[in-house]
PDB file of C-alpha atoms in Angstrom:
ATOM      1  CA  MET A 258       0.000   0.000   0.000  1.00 39.00           C
ATOM      2  CA  SER A 259       1.335   3.415  -0.968  1.00 45.00           C
ATOM      3  CA  HIS A 260       1.423   6.452   1.275  1.00 47.00           C
ATOM      4  CA  SER A 261       0.485  10.010   0.449  1.00 50.00           C
ATOM      5  CA  PRO A 262       3.203  12.456   1.565  1.00 48.00           C
ATOM      6  CA  SER A 263       0.836  13.936   4.184  1.00 53.00           C
ATOM      7  CA  GLU A 264      -0.305  10.657   5.745  1.00 56.00           C
ATOM      8  CA  PHE A 265       0.310  10.256   9.477  1.00 69.00           C
ATOM      9  CA  GLY A 266      -2.168   7.455  10.185  1.00 85.00           C
ATOM     10  CA  PRO A 267      -1.520   3.704  10.415  1.00 90.00           C
ATOM     11  CA  LEU A 268       1.936   2.371   9.666  1.00 92.00           C
ATOM     12  CA  THR A 269       1.348   0.257   6.573  1.00 89.00           C
ATOM     13  CA  TYR A 270       4.929  -0.599   5.651  1.00 91.00           C
ATOM     14  CA  ILE A 271       5.632  -4.319   5.817  1.00 92.00           C
ATOM     15  CA  SER A 272       8.399  -5.214   8.257  1.00 96.00           C
ATOM     16  CA  ARG A 273      10.376  -8.402   8.573  1.00 97.00           C
ATOM     17  CA  GLY A 274      11.327 -10.047  11.813  1.00 98.00           C
ATOM     18  CA  TYR A 275      14.948 -10.491  12.823  1.00 98.00           C
ATOM     19  CA  GLY A 276      14.382 -12.189  16.172  1.00 98.00           C
ATOM     20  CA  TYR A 277      12.403 -12.013  19.386  1.00 98.00           C
ATOM     21  CA  SER A 278      12.689 -10.122  22.644  1.00 98.00           C
ATOM     22  CA  GLU A 279      13.119 -11.872  25.981  1.00 98.00           C
ATOM     23  CA  LYS A 280       9.309 -11.805  26.402  1.00 98.00           C
ATOM     24  CA  GLY A 281       8.737 -13.130  22.896  1.00 98.00           C
ATOM     25  CA  LEU A 282       7.831  -9.917  21.088  1.00 98.00           C
ATOM     26  CA  ALA A 283       8.902  -9.662  17.464  1.00 98.00           C
ATOM     27  CA  LEU A 284      12.009  -7.605  16.710  1.00 98.00           C
ATOM     28  CA  GLU A 285      11.256  -5.893  13.407  1.00 98.00           C
ATOM     29  CA  ILE A 286      13.118  -4.029  10.695  1.00 98.00           C
ATOM     30  CA  TYR A 287      11.722  -1.956   7.830  1.00 97.00           C
ATOM     31  CA  GLU A 288      13.742  -2.109   4.625  1.00 97.00           C
ATOM     32  CA  PRO A 289      13.758  -0.537   1.149  1.00 96.00           C
ATOM     33  CA  LEU A 290      11.723  -2.250  -1.539  1.00 93.00           C
ATOM     34  CA  SER A 291      14.881  -2.704  -3.610  1.00 90.00           C
ATOM     35  CA  GLY A 292      18.602  -2.169  -3.410  1.00 85.00           C
ATOM     36  CA  SER A 293      21.081  -2.702  -0.614  1.00 86.00           C
ATOM     37  CA  PRO A 294      20.611  -0.144   2.178  1.00 92.00           C
ATOM     38  CA  LYS A 295      23.791   1.586   3.265  1.00 94.00           C
ATOM     39  CA  LEU A 296      22.368   3.092   6.422  1.00 98.00           C
ATOM     40  CA  LEU A 297      20.633   1.601   9.473  1.00 98.00           C
ATOM     41  CA  ILE A 298      18.637   3.906  11.750  1.00 98.00           C
ATOM     42  CA  MET A 299      17.415   2.595  15.098  1.00 98.00           C
ATOM     43  CA  GLY A 300      15.507   3.862  18.102  1.00 98.00           C
ATOM     44  CA  SER A 301      14.615   2.859  21.643  1.00 98.00           C
ATOM     45  CA  ILE A 302      17.455   0.603  22.675  1.00 98.00           C
ATOM     46  CA  HIS A 303      16.439   2.195  25.974  1.00 97.00           C
ATOM     47  CA  GLY A 304      12.721   1.694  26.476  1.00 97.00           C
ATOM     48  CA  ASP A 305      12.237   4.970  28.319  1.00 95.00           C
ATOM     49  CA  GLU A 306      13.469   6.846  25.240  1.00 95.00           C
ATOM     50  CA  SER A 307      10.472   5.825  23.134  1.00 96.00           C
ATOM     51  CA  PHE A 308      10.154   9.327  21.676  1.00 96.00           C
ATOM     52  CA  SER A 309      12.775   8.061  19.205  1.00 97.00           C
ATOM     53  CA  THR A 310      10.266   5.422  18.052  1.00 98.00           C
ATOM     54  CA  VAL A 311       7.591   8.103  17.662  1.00 96.00           C
ATOM     55  CA  LEU A 312       9.864  10.288  15.532  1.00 97.00           C
ATOM     56  CA  LEU A 313      11.005   7.426  13.304  1.00 97.00           C
ATOM     57  CA  SER A 314       7.445   6.173  12.866  1.00 97.00           C
ATOM     58  CA  GLU A 315       6.198   9.610  11.848  1.00 95.00           C
ATOM     59  CA  CYS A 316       8.968   9.893   9.269  1.00 96.00           C
ATOM     60  CA  LEU A 317       8.245   6.433   7.903  1.00 95.00           C
ATOM     61  CA  ARG A 318       4.520   7.195   7.644  1.00 95.00           C
ATOM     62  CA  SER A 319       5.153  10.431   5.758  1.00 93.00           C
ATOM     63  CA  ILE A 320       7.075   9.025   2.780  1.00 93.00           C
ATOM     64  CA  GLN A 321       6.185   6.923  -0.227  1.00 92.00           C
ATOM     65  CA  ASP A 322       7.198   3.276  -0.043  1.00 91.00           C
ATOM     66  CA  GLN A 323       9.723   3.652  -2.849  1.00 94.00           C
ATOM     67  CA  GLU A 324      11.356   6.639  -1.136  1.00 96.00           C
ATOM     68  CA  LEU A 325      12.737   4.525   1.704  1.00 96.00           C
ATOM     69  CA  LYS A 326      16.463   3.944   1.104  1.00 96.00           C
ATOM     70  CA  SER A 327      17.628   3.045   4.636  1.00 97.00           C
ATOM     71  CA  SER A 328      16.840   0.231   7.059  1.00 98.00           C
ATOM     72  CA  ILE A 329      14.764   1.268  10.070  1.00 98.00           C
ATOM     73  CA  ILE A 330      14.370  -0.337  13.504  1.00 98.00           C
ATOM     74  CA  LEU A 331      11.635   1.543  15.342  1.00 98.00           C
ATOM     75  CA  THR A 332      12.508  -0.100  18.635  1.00 98.00           C
ATOM     76  CA  ALA A 333      15.424  -2.334  19.573  1.00 98.00           C
ATOM     77  CA  ASN A 334      13.854  -2.914  22.997  1.00 98.00           C
ATOM     78  CA  PRO A 335      10.083  -3.510  22.609  1.00 98.00           C
ATOM     79  CA  ASP A 336       9.722  -5.045  26.089  1.00 98.00           C
ATOM     80  CA  GLY A 337      11.202  -1.907  27.635  1.00 98.00           C
ATOM     81  CA  VAL A 338       9.060   0.419  25.529  1.00 98.00           C
ATOM     82  CA  LEU A 339       5.852  -1.345  26.579  1.00 98.00           C
ATOM     83  CA  ALA A 340       6.901  -1.339  30.234  1.00 98.00           C
ATOM     84  CA  GLY A 341       8.239   2.220  30.121  1.00 96.00           C
ATOM     85  CA  THR A 342      11.609   1.077  31.438  1.00 96.00           C
ATOM     86  CA  ARG A 343      15.160   1.788  30.324  1.00 96.00           C
ATOM     87  CA  CYS A 344      16.001  -1.906  30.595  1.00 97.00           C
ATOM     88  CA  ASN A 345      14.520  -4.981  28.946  1.00 98.00           C
ATOM     89  CA  SER A 346      12.151  -7.369  30.738  1.00 98.00           C
ATOM     90  CA  ARG A 347      15.054  -9.021  32.610  1.00 98.00           C
ATOM     91  CA  GLY A 348      16.314  -5.727  34.030  1.00 97.00           C
ATOM     92  CA  VAL A 349      19.264  -5.541  31.628  1.00 98.00           C
ATOM     93  CA  ASP A 350      20.466  -2.290  30.101  1.00 98.00           C
ATOM     94  CA  LEU A 351      20.831  -3.509  26.523  1.00 98.00           C
ATOM     95  CA  ASN A 352      23.234  -0.663  25.794  1.00 97.00           C
ATOM     96  CA  ARG A 353      25.713  -2.238  28.242  1.00 98.00           C
ATOM     97  CA  ASN A 354      25.243  -5.853  27.106  1.00 98.00           C
ATOM     98  CA  TYR A 355      27.410  -5.954  23.982  1.00 98.00           C
ATOM     99  CA  PRO A 356      30.493  -8.221  23.741  1.00 98.00           C
ATOM    100  CA  THR A 357      33.182  -5.557  23.838  1.00 98.00           C
ATOM    101  CA  ALA A 358      36.678  -5.534  25.236  1.00 98.00           C
ATOM    102  CA  ASN A 359      35.465  -3.250  28.022  1.00 96.00           C
ATOM    103  CA  TRP A 360      32.274  -5.153  28.978  1.00 98.00           C
ATOM    104  CA  SER A 361      31.899  -5.259  32.753  1.00 97.00           C
ATOM    105  CA  PRO A 362      29.688  -7.371  35.059  1.00 98.00           C
ATOM    106  CA  ASP A 363      29.317  -4.427  37.432  1.00 97.00           C
ATOM    107  CA  PRO A 364      25.866  -2.815  37.778  1.00 96.00           C
ATOM    108  CA  VAL A 365      25.051   0.110  35.515  1.00 92.00           C
ATOM    109  CA  PHE A 366      23.839   3.274  37.242  1.00 90.00           C
ATOM    110  CA  TYR A 367      21.753   5.959  35.585  1.00 85.00           C
ATOM    111  CA  ARG A 368      19.508   8.910  36.418  1.00 76.00           C
ATOM    112  CA  ASN A 369      16.006   9.287  35.039  1.00 73.00           C
ATOM    113  CA  ARG A 370      16.061  13.106  35.208  1.00 69.00           C
ATOM    114  CA  PRO A 371      18.945  15.542  34.645  1.00 67.00           C
ATOM    115  CA  ASP A 372      18.708  16.969  38.171  1.00 74.00           C
ATOM    116  CA  THR A 373      18.599  13.679  40.086  1.00 78.00           C
ATOM    117  CA  PRO A 374      21.408  11.423  41.419  1.00 79.00           C
ATOM    118  CA  GLN A 375      22.843   8.740  39.150  1.00 81.00           C
ATOM    119  CA  ASN A 376      21.821   5.928  41.496  1.00 85.00           C
ATOM    120  CA  ILE A 377      19.319   3.709  39.645  1.00 89.00           C
ATOM    121  CA  ALA A 378      20.989   0.335  39.177  1.00 93.00           C
ATOM    122  CA  LEU A 379      20.512  -1.947  36.177  1.00 96.00           C
ATOM    123  CA  SER A 380      22.243  -5.145  35.146  1.00 97.00           C
ATOM    124  CA  PRO A 381      24.668  -5.359  32.206  1.00 98.00           C
ATOM    125  CA  GLY A 382      23.501  -8.975  31.809  1.00 98.00           C
ATOM    126  CA  ASP A 383      24.646 -12.352  33.074  1.00 98.00           C
ATOM    127  CA  GLY A 384      27.411 -12.094  30.505  1.00 98.00           C
ATOM    128  CA  ALA A 385      28.223 -10.161  27.357  1.00 98.00           C
ATOM    129  CA  ALA A 386      25.512 -10.667  24.700  1.00 98.00           C
ATOM    130  CA  SER A 387      23.373 -12.614  27.176  1.00 98.00           C
ATOM    131  CA  GLU A 388      20.105 -11.069  25.953  1.00 98.00           C
ATOM    132  CA  SER A 389      17.946 -12.133  23.021  1.00 98.00           C
ATOM    133  CA  GLU A 390      17.694  -8.560  21.759  1.00 98.00           C
ATOM    134  CA  THR A 391      21.478  -8.166  21.724  1.00 98.00           C
ATOM    135  CA  LYS A 392      22.171 -11.450  19.947  1.00 98.00           C
ATOM    136  CA  ALA A 393      19.501 -10.755  17.325  1.00 98.00           C
ATOM    137  CA  LEU A 394      20.783  -7.258  16.531  1.00 98.00           C
ATOM    138  CA  ILE A 395      24.370  -8.475  16.237  1.00 98.00           C
ATOM    139  CA  LYS A 396      23.331 -11.154  13.748  1.00 98.00           C
ATOM    140  CA  LEU A 397      21.208  -8.705  11.776  1.00 98.00           C
ATOM    141  CA  ILE A 398      24.066  -6.214  11.447  1.00 98.00           C
ATOM    142  CA  GLN A 399      26.465  -8.959  10.403  1.00 97.00           C
ATOM    143  CA  ASP A 400      23.942  -9.989   7.724  1.00 97.00           C
ATOM    144  CA  ILE A 401      23.051  -6.574   6.280  1.00 96.00           C
ATOM    145  CA  ARG A 402      26.482  -4.927   6.766  1.00 97.00           C
ATOM    146  CA  PRO A 403      25.457  -1.257   6.933  1.00 97.00           C
ATOM    147  CA  LYS A 404      28.048   1.387   6.090  1.00 97.00           C
ATOM    148  CA  LEU A 405      26.684   3.646   8.829  1.00 98.00           C
ATOM    149  CA  ILE A 406      24.415   3.239  11.849  1.00 98.00           C
ATOM    150  CA  VAL A 407      22.512   6.117  13.426  1.00 98.00           C
ATOM    151  CA  SER A 408      21.234   5.283  16.917  1.00 98.00           C
ATOM    152  CA  ILE A 409      18.766   7.721  18.470  1.00 98.00           C
ATOM    153  CA  HIS A 410      18.878   8.424  22.210  1.00 96.00           C
ATOM    154  CA  GLY A 411      18.145  11.195  24.731  1.00 92.00           C
ATOM    155  CA  PHE A 412      18.534  13.507  26.570  1.00 91.00           C
ATOM    156  CA  LEU A 413      22.191  14.537  26.363  1.00 92.00           C
ATOM    157  CA  GLY A 414      21.543  16.961  23.523  1.00 94.00           C
ATOM    158  CA  CYS A 415      24.541  16.255  21.289  1.00 96.00           C
ATOM    159  CA  ILE A 416      25.688  14.417  18.182  1.00 98.00           C
ATOM    160  CA  ASP A 417      28.276  11.836  19.202  1.00 97.00           C
ATOM    161  CA  ASP A 418      30.587  10.642  16.428  1.00 98.00           C
ATOM    162  CA  PRO A 419      34.163   9.552  17.180  1.00 95.00           C
ATOM    163  CA  ASP A 420      35.000  10.048  13.479  1.00 96.00           C
ATOM    164  CA  ILE A 421      33.541  13.596  13.304  1.00 97.00           C
ATOM    165  CA  SER A 422      32.196  12.603   9.895  1.00 97.00           C
ATOM    166  CA  PRO A 423      30.694  14.988   7.320  1.00 97.00           C
ATOM    167  CA  ILE A 424      27.230  13.520   7.956  1.00 98.00           C
ATOM    168  CA  ALA A 425      27.532  14.120  11.706  1.00 98.00           C
ATOM    169  CA  LYS A 426      28.752  17.669  11.055  1.00 98.00           C
ATOM    170  CA  ASP A 427      25.729  18.386   8.892  1.00 98.00           C
ATOM    171  CA  ILE A 428      23.286  16.862  11.390  1.00 98.00           C
ATOM    172  CA  ALA A 429      24.840  18.938  14.178  1.00 98.00           C
ATOM    173  CA  LEU A 430      24.568  22.101  12.086  1.00 98.00           C
ATOM    174  CA  ARG A 431      20.928  21.477  11.155  1.00 98.00           C
ATOM    175  CA  SER A 432      19.855  20.390  14.644  1.00 98.00           C
ATOM    176  CA  GLY A 433      21.794  23.029  16.563  1.00 98.00           C
ATOM    177  CA  LEU A 434      23.344  20.283  18.720  1.00 98.00           C
ATOM    178  CA  GLU A 435      26.998  20.101  19.712  1.00 97.00           C
ATOM    179  CA  LEU A 436      29.155  17.607  17.812  1.00 98.00           C
ATOM    180  CA  VAL A 437      31.314  15.593  20.210  1.00 97.00           C
ATOM    181  CA  PRO A 438      33.727  12.643  19.794  1.00 96.00           C
ATOM    182  CA  ASP A 439      32.299  10.886  22.873  1.00 93.00           C
ATOM    183  CA  VAL A 440      29.756  11.480  25.640  1.00 88.00           C
ATOM    184  CA  GLY A 441      32.431  12.145  28.241  1.00 85.00           C
ATOM    185  CA  TYR A 442      32.099   9.065  30.433  1.00 86.00           C
ATOM    186  CA  ALA A 443      32.816   5.334  30.218  1.00 88.00           C
ATOM    187  CA  THR A 444      30.245   3.155  28.447  1.00 92.00           C
ATOM    188  CA  PRO A 445      31.401  -0.461  28.945  1.00 96.00           C
ATOM    189  CA  GLY A 446      29.569  -2.950  26.751  1.00 97.00           C
ATOM    190  CA  SER A 447      27.746  -0.250  24.806  1.00 97.00           C
ATOM    191  CA  PHE A 448      26.389  -0.709  21.306  1.00 98.00           C
ATOM    192  CA  GLY A 449      28.593   2.164  20.158  1.00 97.00           C
ATOM    193  CA  SER A 450      31.711   0.495  21.578  1.00 96.00           C
ATOM    194  CA  TRP A 451      30.805  -2.751  19.829  1.00 98.00           C
ATOM    195  CA  CYS A 452      30.293  -0.954  16.509  1.00 97.00           C
ATOM    196  CA  LYS A 453      33.684   0.723  16.859  1.00 96.00           C
ATOM    197  CA  GLU A 454      35.372  -2.628  17.502  1.00 97.00           C
ATOM    198  CA  GLN A 455      33.646  -4.027  14.402  1.00 97.00           C
ATOM    199  CA  ALA A 456      34.844  -1.023  12.342  1.00 97.00           C
ATOM    200  CA  ILE A 457      31.230   0.034  11.702  1.00 97.00           C
ATOM    201  CA  PRO A 458      30.798   3.828  11.729  1.00 97.00           C
ATOM    202  CA  ILE A 459      28.103   4.947  14.169  1.00 98.00           C
ATOM    203  CA  ILE A 460      26.517   8.280  14.988  1.00 98.00           C
ATOM    204  CA  THR A 461      24.691   8.516  18.305  1.00 97.00           C
ATOM    205  CA  TYR A 462      21.970  11.123  17.887  1.00 98.00           C
ATOM    206  CA  GLU A 463      21.309  12.341  21.444  1.00 96.00           C
ATOM    207  CA  LEU A 464      18.132  14.395  21.377  1.00 96.00           C
ATOM    208  CA  PRO A 465      17.809  17.255  23.863  1.00 94.00           C
ATOM    209  CA  ALA A 466      15.243  17.438  26.656  1.00 91.00           C
ATOM    210  CA  GLN A 467      12.385  19.238  24.905  1.00 91.00           C
ATOM    211  CA  ASP A 468       8.720  18.573  24.281  1.00 93.00           C
ATOM    212  CA  ILE A 469       7.778  16.130  21.547  1.00 93.00           C
ATOM    213  CA  ALA A 470       6.249  18.821  19.311  1.00 95.00           C
ATOM    214  CA  GLU A 471       9.544  20.716  19.272  1.00 96.00           C
ATOM    215  CA  MET A 472      11.448  17.472  18.641  1.00 95.00           C
ATOM    216  CA  LYS A 473       9.247  16.801  15.626  1.00 95.00           C
ATOM    217  CA  ARG A 474       9.708  20.304  14.259  1.00 96.00           C
ATOM    218  CA  ILE A 475      13.501  20.258  14.470  1.00 97.00           C
ATOM    219  CA  HIS A 476      14.525  16.647  14.049  1.00 97.00           C
ATOM    220  CA  THR A 477      11.910  15.015  11.794  1.00 96.00           C
ATOM    221  CA  PRO A 478      13.251  16.697   8.611  1.00 97.00           C
ATOM    222  CA  ILE A 479      16.756  15.435   9.406  1.00 98.00           C
ATOM    223  CA  LEU A 480      15.603  11.892  10.155  1.00 98.00           C
ATOM    224  CA  LYS A 481      13.491  11.891   7.013  1.00 97.00           C
ATOM    225  CA  ASP A 482      16.558  12.839   4.964  1.00 97.00           C
ATOM    226  CA  LEU A 483      18.492  10.004   6.609  1.00 98.00           C
ATOM    227  CA  MET A 484      15.710   7.615   5.588  1.00 97.00           C
ATOM    228  CA  THR A 485      15.284   8.748   2.006  1.00 96.00           C
ATOM    229  CA  GLY A 486      18.895   8.743   0.841  1.00 93.00           C
ATOM    230  CA  HIS A 487      19.801  12.425   1.122  1.00 94.00           C
ATOM    231  CA  TYR A 488      22.992  11.499   2.988  1.00 95.00           C
ATOM    232  CA  HIS A 489      23.883   8.345   1.060  1.00 90.00           C
ATOM    233  CA  LYS A 490      26.150  10.220  -1.341  1.00 88.00           C
ATOM    234  CA  MET A 491      28.313  11.176   1.655  1.00 90.00           C
ATOM    235  CA  LEU A 492      28.949   7.521   2.562  1.00 86.00           C
ATOM    236  CA  LEU A 493      32.107   5.845   1.288  1.00 64.00           C
TER     237      LEU A 493
END
């Protein structure tokens, strides 16, 4: 079924499954009708950052089927999104569960508001890549071999790219967010660390703390361009 450019109703794109969450929910990816996608965009590896899913869904619903040139994962952590939790259903921070050289079994501490202590403990997993969601995403990436991954988070309000790539520079300019080579603290077992060890370029798009209407106004045009191939010419 085709979309009109102004449609914001049901999501009618056909996804394919790439695995299941710990609670048995389908892990889904949306892909171009033809061609090999160079770019993978993903949201909600943290379930309490589901605004990223909302933004990606709105972009996907606003384009024609044939316009999609990138692969899209609306949520990498569906159990967490449904529960409203940062972690998956087993209490694991999936963004600390990847098999990296710096993976640690120590608890992960975070804050759920900028002005609160960083004292909420989550597990990094029983071991590296212990979670269904982690294993499935690793296999998917090994299969599709994207040339760039853009992972959407919040609320640090920056564009994190260790390579300071031209795409990251342009996103930072358009969004008004600071471009940084790292987030300024250790992230053992993170998805970004794993990508770096696999020599897969990754941009972490850290949205700022603002209301969803403002997020849509500023960031939807950028995400839509990422989806429709505007940036593909900048990929090697």
